[in-house]
CSV table of C-alpha atoms in Angstrom, one decimal:
chain,number,residue,atom,x,y,z
A,559,ALA,CA,17.7,15.1,-15.1
A,560,TRP,CA,17.2,13.1,-18.0
A,561,GLY,CA,16.4,10.1,-16.2
A,562,VAL,CA,14.1,11.9,-13.7
A,563,ARG,CA,11.8,12.9,-16.9
A,564,GLY,CA,11.0,9.3,-17.8
A,565,THR,CA,10.7,7.9,-14.1
A,566,ARG,CA,7.7,7.4,-11.9
A,567,PHE,CA,8.1,8.0,-8.4
A,568,SER,CA,5.7,5.9,-6.1
A,569,ALA,CA,4.4,6.1,-2.6
A,570,SER,CA,1.9,3.3,-3.0
A,571,VAL,CA,2.4,0.3,-0.8
A,572,VAL,CA,0.6,-1.6,-3.2
A,573,ASP,CA,3.9,-1.4,-5.4
A,574,LEU,CA,5.8,-3.0,-2.6
A,575,LEU,CA,3.8,-6.3,-2.9
A,576,ARG,CA,5.9,-8.9,-4.7
A,577,GLY,CA,5.2,-12.6,-5.7
A,578,ASP,CA,2.3,-14.7,-7.2
A,579,GLU,CA,0.6,-15.8,-4.0
A,580,ALA,CA,-3.4,-15.7,-4.1
A,581,GLU,CA,-3.3,-13.2,-1.3
A,582,VAL,CA,-1.3,-10.8,-3.2
A,583,ARG,CA,-3.2,-11.0,-6.1
A,584,ILE,CA,-6.4,-10.3,-4.6
A,585,ILE,CA,-5.1,-7.5,-2.7
A,586,ARG,CA,-3.8,-6.1,-6.4
A,587,GLU,CA,-7.1,-6.8,-8.1
A,588,ILE,CA,-9.2,-5.1,-5.2
A,589,ALA,CA,-7.0,-1.9,-4.8
A,590,GLU,CA,-6.4,-1.2,-8.6
A,591,LYS,CA,-9.7,-1.9,-9.9
A,592,GLY,CA,-13.3,-0.5,-9.5
A,593,GLN,CA,-13.4,-1.8,-6.0
A,594,GLY,CA,-10.5,0.2,-4.9
A,595,ARG,CA,-12.0,3.4,-5.8
A,596,GLN,CA,-15.2,3.0,-3.6
A,597,LEU,CA,-15.1,5.0,-0.3
A,598,THR,CA,-17.7,4.7,2.5
A,599,ILE,CA,-19.0,8.0,3.9
A,600,VAL,CA,-20.9,8.1,7.0
A,601,LEU,CA,-22.9,11.3,7.6
A,602,SER,CA,-24.6,11.7,11.5
A,603,ALA,CA,-26.5,14.1,13.0
A,604,GLU,CA,-25.8,15.6,16.8
A,605,LYS,CA,-29.7,15.0,17.5
A,606,GLY,CA,-31.9,13.1,15.2
A,607,ASN,CA,-31.4,11.5,11.9
A,608,VAL,CA,-30.0,13.2,8.7
A,609,GLY,CA,-32.4,15.3,7.0
A,610,ARG,CA,-32.7,14.4,3.1
A,611,LYS,CA,-32.0,17.8,2.0
A,612,ALA,CA,-28.8,17.9,4.1
A,613,VAL,CA,-28.0,14.5,2.1
A,614,ASP,CA,-29.2,15.8,-1.5
A,615,ALA,CA,-26.9,18.6,-1.0
A,616,PHE,CA,-24.1,16.5,-0.1
A,617,ARG,CA,-24.6,14.2,-3.2
A,618,GLU,CA,-25.0,17.1,-5.2
A,619,SER,CA,-21.7,18.6,-4.5
A,620,LEU,CA,-19.6,15.7,-5.1
A,621,MET,CA,-21.6,14.7,-8.1
A,622,GLY,CA,-20.7,18.1,-9.4
A,623,SER,CA,-17.0,17.9,-8.4
A,624,ASP,CA,-14.5,16.0,-10.9
A,625,PRO,CA,-12.9,13.4,-8.1
A,626,ALA,CA,-16.3,12.0,-7.8
A,627,ASN,CA,-17.4,9.5,-10.6
A,628,ARG,CA,-20.9,8.5,-8.9
A,629,VAL,CA,-22.6,8.8,-5.3
A,630,TRP,CA,-25.0,6.5,-3.9
A,631,LYS,CA,-27.0,5.4,-0.7
A,632,ALA,CA,-25.6,2.5,0.9
A,633,GLY,CA,-27.7,-0.6,1.3
A,634,SER,CA,-27.6,-4.4,1.1
A,635,THR,CA,-26.8,-4.7,-2.6
A,636,SER,CA,-23.6,-2.4,-1.9
A,637,LEU,CA,-21.2,-5.6,-2.1
A,638,THR,CA,-22.9,-7.0,-5.4
A,639,GLY,CA,-19.8,-5.6,-7.5
A,640,PRO,CA,-16.9,-6.8,-5.4
A,641,GLY,CA,-18.7,-10.2,-4.8
A,642,GLN,CA,-19.3,-10.9,-8.6
A,643,VAL,CA,-15.7,-10.5,-9.0
A,644,LEU,CA,-14.7,-12.5,-6.0
A,645,PHE,CA,-17.1,-15.4,-7.0
A,646,GLN,CA,-15.5,-15.2,-10.6
A,647,ASN,CA,-12.1,-15.6,-9.7
A,648,ARG,CA,-12.8,-18.1,-6.6
A,649,TYR,CA,-10.9,-21.0,-8.0
A,650,ASN,CA,-7.8,-18.8,-8.8
A,651,TRP,CA,-8.0,-17.0,-5.6
A,652,LEU,CA,-9.2,-19.2,-2.9
A,653,LEU,CA,-8.8,-22.7,-4.3
A,654,PRO,CA,-5.0,-22.4,-3.4
A,655,ARG,CA,-5.9,-22.0,-0.1
A,656,TRP,CA,-8.6,-24.6,0.2
A,657,LEU,CA,-5.5,-27.2,-1.1
A,658,ASP,CA,-3.1,-25.7,1.5
A,659,THR,CA,-5.2,-26.6,4.2
A,660,HIS,CA,-6.4,-30.1,3.1
A,661,TYR,CA,-3.3,-31.2,1.1
A,662,PRO,CA,-0.2,-29.1,2.5
A,663,ASP,CA,2.1,-30.7,0.2
A,664,TRP,CA,-0.5,-30.3,-3.2
A,665,ARG,CA,2.1,-28.8,-5.1
A,666,GLN,CA,4.7,-31.3,-4.9
A,667,ASN,CA,2.3,-34.2,-4.7
A,668,PRO,CA,-1.1,-33.4,-6.3
A,669,PRO,CA,-4.1,-35.2,-5.0
A,670,GLY,CA,-6.0,-37.5,-7.0
A,671,THR,CA,-9.5,-37.0,-7.7
A,672,GLU,CA,-10.9,-39.7,-5.6
A,673,ALA,CA,-9.2,-38.2,-2.6
A,674,ILE,CA,-10.9,-34.2,-3.5
A,675,THR,CA,-13.9,-35.9,-4.0
A,676,ARG,CA,-14.1,-37.5,-0.7
A,677,THR,CA,-12.9,-34.8,1.0
A,678,VAL,CA,-15.5,-32.3,-0.5
A,679,ALA,CA,-18.2,-34.8,0.1
A,680,ASP,CA,-17.1,-34.9,3.9
A,681,GLU,CA,-17.0,-31.2,4.2
A,682,LEU,CA,-20.5,-30.9,2.5
A,683,ASP,CA,-22.0,-33.6,4.9
A,684,THR,CA,-20.6,-31.6,7.8
A,685,THR,CA,-22.1,-28.1,6.5
A,686,LEU,CA,-25.5,-29.7,5.8
A,687,ASP,CA,-25.7,-31.0,9.3
A,688,SER,CA,-25.0,-27.6,10.8
A,689,PRO,CA,-27.6,-24.8,11.6
A,690,ASP,CA,-25.9,-22.6,8.7
A,691,ALA,CA,-26.8,-25.5,6.4
A,692,PHE,CA,-30.0,-23.4,5.1
A,693,ALA,CA,-27.8,-20.0,4.4
A,694,VAL,CA,-25.6,-22.1,2.0
A,695,GLN,CA,-27.4,-24.8,0.4
A,696,SER,CA,-28.7,-22.9,-2.4
A,697,MET,CA,-25.1,-21.7,-3.6
A,698,ILE,CA,-23.5,-25.4,-3.1
A,699,PRO,CA,-23.8,-26.4,-7.0
A,700,ASP,CA,-22.0,-23.6,-8.0
A,701,ASP,CA,-19.2,-24.1,-5.5
A,702,PRO,CA,-19.6,-27.3,-3.9
A,703,PHE,CA,-15.9,-27.0,-2.3
A,704,LEU,CA,-17.6,-23.8,-0.1
A,705,LEU,CA,-15.0,-21.7,-1.2
A,706,LEU,CA,-16.9,-18.5,-0.7
A,707,ASP,CA,-18.1,-19.8,3.2
A,708,SER,CA,-14.2,-19.8,4.0
A,709,VAL,CA,-14.1,-16.0,3.4
A,710,LYS,CA,-14.8,-14.6,6.8
A,711,GLY,CA,-16.0,-11.2,7.8
A,712,LEU,CA,-17.6,-10.0,4.7
A,713,GLU,CA,-20.7,-9.1,6.5
A,714,ALA,CA,-19.0,-6.6,8.3
A,715,LEU,CA,-18.5,-4.8,5.0
A,716,VAL,CA,-22.2,-4.7,4.7
A,717,PRO,CA,-23.2,-1.0,5.8
A,718,ASN,CA,-25.6,-1.3,8.7
A,719,VAL,CA,-27.7,2.2,8.7
A,720,THR,CA,-28.2,2.9,12.3
A,721,ALA,CA,-30.4,5.6,13.9
A,722,GLY,CA,-28.9,9.1,13.5
A,723,LYS,CA,-26.7,8.1,10.4
A,724,THR,CA,-26.7,7.8,6.8
A,725,ILE,CA,-24.2,5.8,4.7
A,726,LEU,CA,-23.3,6.7,1.4
A,727,TRP,CA,-20.7,4.9,-1.3
A,728,VAL,CA,-18.5,7.6,-3.6
A,729,GLU,CA,-16.8,5.9,-6.6
A,730,GLN,CA,-14.2,8.0,-7.2
A,731,THR,CA,-12.7,8.8,-10.8
A,732,ASP,CA,-9.0,8.5,-10.6
A,733,SER,CA,-7.0,5.8,-8.9
A,734,PRO,CA,-6.6,6.0,-5.1
A,735,PHE,CA,-2.8,6.2,-5.5
A,736,THR,CA,-2.9,9.3,-7.6
A,737,GLU,CA,-2.6,12.8,-6.0
A,738,ALA,CA,-6.1,13.6,-7.9
A,739,GLY,CA,-7.4,10.4,-6.3
A,740,GLN,CA,-6.5,11.7,-3.1
A,741,SER,CA,-6.0,15.2,-2.0
A,742,GLU,CA,-8.5,16.5,-4.5
A,743,LEU,CA,-10.9,14.2,-3.5
A,744,PHE,CA,-10.8,15.0,0.1
A,745,LEU,CA,-11.0,18.5,-0.7
A,746,SER,CA,-14.3,17.9,-2.5
A,747,LEU,CA,-15.5,16.1,0.6
A,748,GLU,CA,-14.9,18.9,2.8
A,749,ARG,CA,-16.8,21.2,0.4
A,750,ALA,CA,-19.9,18.7,0.0
A,751,LEU,CA,-20.0,18.5,3.9
A,752,LYS,CA,-19.9,22.3,4.3
A,753,LYS,CA,-22.9,22.7,1.8
A,754,ALA,CA,-24.8,19.8,3.7
A,755,GLN,CA,-24.3,21.8,6.9
A,756,LEU,CA,-26.2,24.5,5.2
A,757,GLU,CA,-28.9,22.4,5.3
A,758,GLN,CA,-28.8,20.8,8.7
A,759,ARG,CA,-26.4,22.5,11.1
A,760,GLY,CA,-24.0,20.0,13.5
A,761,LEU,CA,-23.7,17.7,10.5
A,762,GLN,CA,-20.3,15.4,11.0
A,763,MET,CA,-18.5,13.4,8.7
A,764,GLU,CA,-16.3,10.1,8.5
A,765,TYR,CA,-14.9,8.2,5.6
A,766,THR,CA,-12.8,5.2,4.8
A,767,GLY,CA,-11.6,3.7,1.9
A,768,VAL,CA,-8.2,2.6,-0.1
A,769,ALA,CA,-7.7,6.7,-1.1
A,770,ALA,CA,-7.6,7.1,2.7
A,771,PHE,CA,-5.1,4.8,3.7
A,772,ALA,CA,-3.0,5.6,0.2
A,773,GLN,CA,-2.5,8.9,1.3
A,774,ALA,CA,-1.8,8.4,5.0
A,775,SER,CA,0.8,5.8,4.1
A,776,LYS,CA,2.4,8.1,1.5
A,777,GLU,CA,2.6,11.2,3.8
A,778,GLY,CA,4.0,8.8,6.6
A,779,ILE,CA,7.0,7.7,4.2
A,780,LYS,CA,7.7,11.2,3.0
A,781,GLY,CA,8.2,12.5,6.5
A,782,GLU,CA,10.1,9.4,7.3
A,783,ILE,CA,12.0,9.8,4.5
A,784,GLU,CA,12.8,14.0,5.6
A,785,ARG,CA,13.3,13.0,9.2
A,786,LEU,CA,15.9,10.0,8.8
A,787,ASN,CA,18.1,11.6,6.0
A,788,LEU,CA,17.8,15.4,7.6
A,789,LEU,CA,18.7,14.0,11.3
A,790,GLY,CA,21.6,11.6,9.5
A,791,ILE,CA,23.4,14.6,7.9
A,792,LEU,CA,23.2,16.9,10.9
A,793,LEU,CA,24.7,13.9,13.0
A,794,VAL,CA,27.3,13.7,10.9
A,795,LEU,CA,28.1,17.4,10.5
A,796,VAL,CA,28.3,17.5,14.2
A,797,LEU,CA,30.2,14.3,14.7
A,798,SER,CA,32.8,15.8,11.7
A,799,ILE,CA,33.2,19.1,13.8
A,800,VAL,CA,33.6,17.5,17.1
A,801,VAL,CA,36.3,14.8,16.1
A,802,LEU,CA,38.1,16.8,13.2
A,803,ARG,CA,38.1,20.2,14.7
A,804,SER,CA,38.8,21.2,10.8
A,805,ILE,CA,36.6,23.3,8.8
A,806,LEU,CA,38.7,21.9,5.7
A,807,ASP,CA,38.2,18.5,6.4
A,808,VAL,CA,34.4,18.9,7.3
A,809,ALA,CA,34.1,20.3,3.7
A,810,ARG,CA,35.8,17.4,2.3
A,811,ILE,CA,33.7,14.9,4.1
A,812,GLY,CA,30.8,17.0,3.0
A,813,ALA,CA,31.7,16.8,-0.5
A,814,VAL,CA,32.2,12.8,-0.3
A,815,VAL,CA,28.8,12.5,1.1
A,816,ALA,CA,26.7,14.8,-1.4
A,817,SER,CA,28.6,12.8,-4.3
A,818,SER,CA,28.0,9.6,-2.9
A,819,ILE,CA,24.3,10.5,-2.4
A,820,LEU,CA,24.1,12.0,-5.7
A,821,VAL,CA,25.6,9.0,-7.6
A,822,ALA,CA,23.3,6.8,-5.9
A,823,ALA,CA,20.2,8.6,-6.6
A,824,THR,CA,21.2,9.2,-10.3
A,825,THR,CA,22.0,5.2,-10.7
A,826,VAL,CA,18.9,4.1,-9.2
A,827,ILE,CA,16.7,6.8,-11.3
A,828,VAL,CA,18.3,5.9,-14.6
A,829,VAL,CA,18.3,2.3,-14.2
A,830,TYR,CA,14.8,1.8,-12.9
A,831,PRO,CA,12.0,3.2,-14.8
A,832,SER,CA,10.0,3.1,-11.5
A,833,VAL,CA,11.0,4.1,-8.1
A,834,GLN,CA,9.4,3.6,-4.7
A,835,ILE,CA,10.1,6.5,-2.4
A,836,ILE,CA,10.8,4.3,0.2
A,837,ALA,CA,14.3,3.1,-1.5
A,838,LEU,CA,15.6,6.7,-1.1
A,839,VAL,CA,15.8,5.9,2.6
A,840,ILE,CA,18.9,4.0,1.3
A,841,GLY,CA,20.3,7.4,1.2
A,842,SER,CA,21.0,7.4,5.1
A,843,ILE,CA,23.0,4.3,5.0
A,844,LEU,CA,25.1,5.6,2.2
A,845,THR,CA,25.9,8.5,4.3
A,846,GLY,CA,27.1,6.4,6.7
A,847,VAL,CA,29.3,4.3,4.6
A,848,ALA,CA,30.8,7.6,2.7
A,849,VAL,CA,31.7,9.3,6.1
A,850,ASP,CA,33.1,5.7,7.5
A,851,TYR,CA,35.5,6.0,4.5
A,852,ALA,CA,36.4,9.5,4.7
A,853,TYR,CA,37.3,9.5,8.3
A,854,HIS,CA,39.4,6.5,7.9
A,855,LEU,CA,41.4,8.1,5.1
A,856,ILE,CA,41.8,11.8,6.4
A,857,LEU,CA,42.8,10.1,9.8
A,858,ARG,CA,45.5,7.9,8.1
A,859,GLU,CA,46.5,11.2,5.7
A,860,ARG,CA,47.1,13.3,8.7
A,861,ASN,CA,49.9,10.5,10.0
A,862,GLY,CA,51.4,10.5,6.3
A,863,LEU,CA,49.8,7.8,4.5
A,864,SER,CA,50.9,7.6,1.0
A,865,GLU,CA,49.1,8.6,-2.4
A,866,ARG,CA,49.3,5.2,-3.6
A,867,ALA,CA,47.8,3.5,-0.3
A,868,VAL,CA,45.2,6.1,-0.1
A,869,ARG,CA,44.0,5.3,-4.0
A,870,LYS,CA,44.5,1.6,-3.2
A,871,ALA,CA,42.3,2.1,0.1
A,872,VAL,CA,39.4,3.8,-2.1
A,873,ILE,CA,39.4,1.2,-4.6
A,874,THR,CA,39.3,-1.9,-2.5
A,875,GLY,CA,36.8,-0.1,-0.1
A,876,SER,CA,34.3,0.9,-3.0
A,877,LEU,CA,34.3,-2.5,-4.6
A,878,SER,CA,33.8,-4.3,-1.3
A,879,SER,CA,30.9,-1.9,-0.6
A,880,ALA,CA,29.3,-2.1,-4.3
A,881,ALA,CA,29.3,-6.1,-3.9
A,882,GLY,CA,27.4,-5.7,-0.4
A,883,PHE,CA,24.8,-3.3,-1.7
A,884,ILE,CA,24.1,-5.3,-4.9
A,885,ILE,CA,22.3,-7.7,-2.7
A,886,LEU,CA,19.6,-4.8,-2.3
A,887,MET,CA,19.0,-4.9,-6.2
């Protein structure tokens, strides 16, 4: 109980990312800062275009709620903010990939300035001779390595307003990895849709964003933990009843299982200030270890195993298991 008060339990997939690679830093930067708080909303009508009154009603309802900080209609400038961040960090984020491509051993054997200059010049010559030269020639003085040109798929993120659809962008107030940045936000979206449907019947809504993926991930993780642990305990109970045919022995195994999971969970919570809830799945593995020893000792006890031998087996088995599980830290 002392540990739980100061422990943060996280269901965020981003918290599972480790390492200092450029790709990891980019994902964390986008997810944790302003870009990660942006959602794309698509309003569509059964027939014809989405009416202006319906769009205004949707926006006003969202702007009147705490989860939404800003709502605006998407256009060609929607990626200006993320684009600026990417450009400002292009050397930290994108240059390592460029070096990996052209000089695979650059970390151990850094290339000289002359070699890099020659490679850049050759690439620029090739690019300027291509049909795409006109589109990139204005940015060459600021990006001679053509780092931004190596980022593929950005054009797919720019909303294209098609007939019968209106695309809105929403900047949420809270982090997409918090409860307020997920369930409360989605409830606000549903309320806004109902307000818009009062102005135009048959209106439909689709949305996507980091918050949507984060909530789906969290629900999936929670469901998996519940199913795995519940199934594991039920199988242990059934197996114990069938094999041992003794309520007393089953109760003893239950006590071992409960105490082992409690000790493991308490240790994790007290030692670590932040716990990813997927780590609790390890409880299922500990259940198996605890039951394995309990079976072994109870069956040997029935055959007259001495108290000293039991104590020796428990200590030796515990130490060997602890040595193995330390790897998980």
